Coordinates of C-alpha atoms in Angstrom, one line a residue:
X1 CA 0.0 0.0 0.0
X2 CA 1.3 3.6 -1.1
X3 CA 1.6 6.4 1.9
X4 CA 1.2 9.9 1.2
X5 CA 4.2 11.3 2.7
X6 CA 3.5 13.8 5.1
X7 CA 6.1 16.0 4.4
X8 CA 7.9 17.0 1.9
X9 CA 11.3 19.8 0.4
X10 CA 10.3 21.5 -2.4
X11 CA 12.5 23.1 -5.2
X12 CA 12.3 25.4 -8.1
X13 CA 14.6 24.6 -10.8
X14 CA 15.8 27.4 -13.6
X15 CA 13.8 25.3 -15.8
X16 CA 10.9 27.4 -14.7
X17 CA 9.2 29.2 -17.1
X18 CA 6.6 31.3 -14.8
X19 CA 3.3 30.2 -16.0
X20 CA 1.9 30.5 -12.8
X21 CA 0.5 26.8 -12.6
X22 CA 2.1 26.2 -9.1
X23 CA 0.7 29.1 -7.2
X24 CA -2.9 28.5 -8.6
X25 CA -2.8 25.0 -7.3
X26 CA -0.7 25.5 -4.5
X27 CA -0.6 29.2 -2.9
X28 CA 0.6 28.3 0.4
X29 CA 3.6 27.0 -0.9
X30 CA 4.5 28.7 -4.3
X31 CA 4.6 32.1 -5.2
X32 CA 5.7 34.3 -8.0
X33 CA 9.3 36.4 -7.5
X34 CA 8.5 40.3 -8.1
X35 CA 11.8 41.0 -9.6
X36 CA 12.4 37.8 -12.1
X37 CA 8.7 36.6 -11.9
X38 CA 9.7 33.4 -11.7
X39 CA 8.0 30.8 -9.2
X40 CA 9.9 30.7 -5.2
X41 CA 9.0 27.7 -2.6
X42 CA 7.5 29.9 0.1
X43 CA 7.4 26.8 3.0
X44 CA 7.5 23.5 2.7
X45 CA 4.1 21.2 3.2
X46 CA 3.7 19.4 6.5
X47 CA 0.5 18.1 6.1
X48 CA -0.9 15.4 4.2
X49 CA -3.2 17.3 2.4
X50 CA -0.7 20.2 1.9
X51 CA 1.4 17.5 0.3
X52 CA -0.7 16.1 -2.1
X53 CA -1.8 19.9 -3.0
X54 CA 2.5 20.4 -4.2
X55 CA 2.1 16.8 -6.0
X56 CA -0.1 17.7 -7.7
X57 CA 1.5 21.4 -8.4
X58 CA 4.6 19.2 -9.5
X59 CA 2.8 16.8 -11.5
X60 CA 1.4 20.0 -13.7
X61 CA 4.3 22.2 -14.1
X62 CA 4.5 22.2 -17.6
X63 CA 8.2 22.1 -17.5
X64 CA 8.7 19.6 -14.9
X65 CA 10.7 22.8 -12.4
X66 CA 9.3 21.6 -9.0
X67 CA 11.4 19.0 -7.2
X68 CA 10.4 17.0 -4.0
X69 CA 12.2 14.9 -1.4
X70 CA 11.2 13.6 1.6

């Protein structure tokens, strides 16, 4: 049986092309940069619920930026 981890690291690679996908799904945890608008990792999910919210947020970035480790 799979188990949701229940928390996670985030990362942002310079693969990230600002679309915005990661902060719609995810607010809590993403957010645009003002000065290169560019997606930041504001905190890192603790929560299982936060943590499926940021899978999912990495399962949609278009160009496959977000990275997560236990």
């Amino acid at each position: 049986m799979n188990k949701i981890k229940k928390s996670l690291f985030l990362t942002i690679s310079n693969e990230c092309i600002g679309c915005d996908t990661c902060t719609t799904i995810a607010p809590n945890y993403f957010e645009m940069n003002k000065q290169n608008t560019l997606a930041i990792v504001v905190k890192h999910p603790n929560k299982e619920f936060d943590v499926k919210q940021c899978m999912l947020a990495l399962k949609k970035c278009p160009v496959n930026a977000i990275g997560a480790r236990q």
